[in-house]
Coordinates of C-alpha atoms in Angstrom, one line a residue:
X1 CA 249.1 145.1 93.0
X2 CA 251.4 146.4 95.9
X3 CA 255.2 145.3 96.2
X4 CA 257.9 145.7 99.0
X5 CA 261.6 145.7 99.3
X6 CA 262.3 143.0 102.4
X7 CA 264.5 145.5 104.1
X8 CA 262.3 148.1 103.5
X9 CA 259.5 146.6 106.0
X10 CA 259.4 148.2 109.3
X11 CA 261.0 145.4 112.3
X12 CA 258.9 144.9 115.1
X13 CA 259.8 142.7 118.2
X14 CA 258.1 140.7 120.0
X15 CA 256.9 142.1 123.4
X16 CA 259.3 139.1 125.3
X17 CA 262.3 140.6 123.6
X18 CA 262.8 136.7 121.9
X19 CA 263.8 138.3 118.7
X20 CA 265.6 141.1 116.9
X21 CA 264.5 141.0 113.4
X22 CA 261.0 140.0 112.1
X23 CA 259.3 142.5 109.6
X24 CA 255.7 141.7 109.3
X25 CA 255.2 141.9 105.7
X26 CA 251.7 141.2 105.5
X27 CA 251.0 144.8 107.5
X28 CA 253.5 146.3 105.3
X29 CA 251.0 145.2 102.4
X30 CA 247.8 145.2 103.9
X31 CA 246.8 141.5 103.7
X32 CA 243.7 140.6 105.1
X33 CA 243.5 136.8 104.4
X34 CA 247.0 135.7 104.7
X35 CA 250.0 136.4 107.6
X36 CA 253.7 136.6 106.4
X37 CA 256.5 137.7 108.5
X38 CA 260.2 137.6 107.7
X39 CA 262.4 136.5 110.5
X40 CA 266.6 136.8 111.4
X41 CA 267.0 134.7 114.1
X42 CA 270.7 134.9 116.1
X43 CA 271.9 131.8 118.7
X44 CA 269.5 131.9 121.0
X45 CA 266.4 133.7 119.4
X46 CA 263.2 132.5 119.0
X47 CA 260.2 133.1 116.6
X48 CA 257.7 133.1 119.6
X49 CA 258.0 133.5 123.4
X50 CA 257.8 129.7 123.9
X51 CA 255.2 126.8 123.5
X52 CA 251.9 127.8 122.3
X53 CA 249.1 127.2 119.7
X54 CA 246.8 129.7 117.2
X55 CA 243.4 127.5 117.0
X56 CA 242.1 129.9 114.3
X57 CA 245.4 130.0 112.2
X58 CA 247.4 127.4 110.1
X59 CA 250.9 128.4 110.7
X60 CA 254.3 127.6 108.1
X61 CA 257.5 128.2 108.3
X62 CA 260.0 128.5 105.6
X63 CA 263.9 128.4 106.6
X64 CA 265.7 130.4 104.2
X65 CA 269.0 129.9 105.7
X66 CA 270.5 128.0 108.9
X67 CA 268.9 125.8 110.9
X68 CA 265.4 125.7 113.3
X69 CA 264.7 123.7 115.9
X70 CA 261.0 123.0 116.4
X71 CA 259.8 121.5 119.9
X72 CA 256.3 120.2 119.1
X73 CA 254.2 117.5 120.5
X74 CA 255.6 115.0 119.2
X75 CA 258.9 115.9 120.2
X76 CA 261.8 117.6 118.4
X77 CA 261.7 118.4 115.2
X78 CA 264.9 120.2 112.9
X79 CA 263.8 122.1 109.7
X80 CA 266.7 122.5 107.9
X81 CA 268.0 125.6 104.7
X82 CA 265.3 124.9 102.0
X83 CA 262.5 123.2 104.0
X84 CA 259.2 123.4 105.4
X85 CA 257.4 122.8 108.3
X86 CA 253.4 123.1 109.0
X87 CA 251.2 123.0 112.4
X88 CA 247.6 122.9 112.1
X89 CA 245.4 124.7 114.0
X90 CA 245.6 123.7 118.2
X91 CA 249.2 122.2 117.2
X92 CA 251.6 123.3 119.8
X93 CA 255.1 124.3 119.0
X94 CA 258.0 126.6 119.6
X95 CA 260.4 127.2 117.0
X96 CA 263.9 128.6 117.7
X97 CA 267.8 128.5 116.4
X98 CA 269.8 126.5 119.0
X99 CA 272.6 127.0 116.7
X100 CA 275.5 128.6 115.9
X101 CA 274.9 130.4 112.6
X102 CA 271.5 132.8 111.8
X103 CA 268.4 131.6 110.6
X104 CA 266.9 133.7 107.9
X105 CA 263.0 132.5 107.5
X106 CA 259.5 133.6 107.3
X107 CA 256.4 132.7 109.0
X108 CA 253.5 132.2 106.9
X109 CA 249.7 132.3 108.5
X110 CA 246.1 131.3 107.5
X111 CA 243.1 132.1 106.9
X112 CA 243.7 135.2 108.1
X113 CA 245.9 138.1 108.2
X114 CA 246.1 138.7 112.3
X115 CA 244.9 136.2 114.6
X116 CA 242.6 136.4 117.7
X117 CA 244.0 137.0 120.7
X118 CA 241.7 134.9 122.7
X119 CA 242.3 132.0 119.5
X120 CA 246.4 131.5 121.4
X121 CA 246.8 129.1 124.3
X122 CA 250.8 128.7 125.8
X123 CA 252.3 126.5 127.7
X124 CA 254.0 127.7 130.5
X125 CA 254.8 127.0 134.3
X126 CA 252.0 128.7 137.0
X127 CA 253.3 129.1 140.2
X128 CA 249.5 128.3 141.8
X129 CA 249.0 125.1 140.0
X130 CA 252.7 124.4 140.2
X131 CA 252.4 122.6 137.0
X132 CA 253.1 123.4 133.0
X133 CA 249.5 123.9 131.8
X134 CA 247.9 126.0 129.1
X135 CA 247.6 130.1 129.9
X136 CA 245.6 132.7 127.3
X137 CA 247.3 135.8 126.2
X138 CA 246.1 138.9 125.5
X139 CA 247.9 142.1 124.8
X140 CA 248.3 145.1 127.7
X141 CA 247.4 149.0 126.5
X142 CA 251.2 149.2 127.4
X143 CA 252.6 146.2 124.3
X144 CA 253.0 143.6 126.9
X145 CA 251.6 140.5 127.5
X146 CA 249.6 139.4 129.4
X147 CA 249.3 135.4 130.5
X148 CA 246.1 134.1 132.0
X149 CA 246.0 130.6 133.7
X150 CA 243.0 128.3 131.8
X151 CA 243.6 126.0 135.3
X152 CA 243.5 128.4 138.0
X153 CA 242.8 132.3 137.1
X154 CA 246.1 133.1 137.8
X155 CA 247.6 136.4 135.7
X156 CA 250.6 138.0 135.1
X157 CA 252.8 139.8 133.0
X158 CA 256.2 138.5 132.1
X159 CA 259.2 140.3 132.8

């Protein structure tokens, strides 16, 4: 049995800078089958660095407190204090507070504890294709990312 203190768990950004609090729990207790993160969100912040999909992960999240705005496929989609939202596997969706007040939530992950980094597709705007369309993402020696067209070939690293 381990246990941890919230607070006590390490915070670690996201390489995009689109958050300033999430504490990865599940590396604080070594899971191996199961993600959890624990997430502050201020106006503005977001969980991820935009639209994308795990297709090896189930993803949940869990709002505490406040208010998240999901943008999913099938549109918009508010998860209010208390609720839950789930995306299966290849579901895009970017989750976010577009509010005024924090959101306290957590991000839950399965069936695994980290996913693969060739498993994420986003959707983002490539200057060749001139066109929103799907772009892998793979992490730099440096803790960046870096975004690979699925159209075109096209890579770079966002700024």
């Amino acid at each position: 049995m381990e246990k941890v203190a919230i607070d006590d768990v390490d915070i670690e950004t996201n390489p995009m800078d689109v958050h300033s609090v999430r504490r990865p729990v599940s590396d604080a207790l070594g899971f191996s089958d199961f993600a959890m993160n624990y997430f502050e969100l201020d106006p503005g912040e977001s969980f991820s660095g935009g639209m994308h999909t795990h297709y090896d992960q189930e993803e949940v999240f869990y709002i505490q407190a406040g208010t998240a705005t999901f943008d999913t496929d099938d549109g918009t989609v508010t998860v209010d204090e208390g609720e839950v939202i789930r995306f299966e596997p290849g579901d895009f969706q970017h989750g976010y507070n577009d509010g005024d007040e924090q959101i306290v939530g957590f991000a839950f992950g399965a069936p695994k504890s980290k996913h693969d980094w060739d498993q994420l597709e986003s959707l983002i705007y490539c200057q060749d294709c001139e066109a929103e369309v799907g772009h892998g993402l793979e992490l730099t020696d440096d803790g960046n990312f870096r975004l690979t067209c699925t159209e075109c070939g096209n890579a770079f690293v966002p700024q």
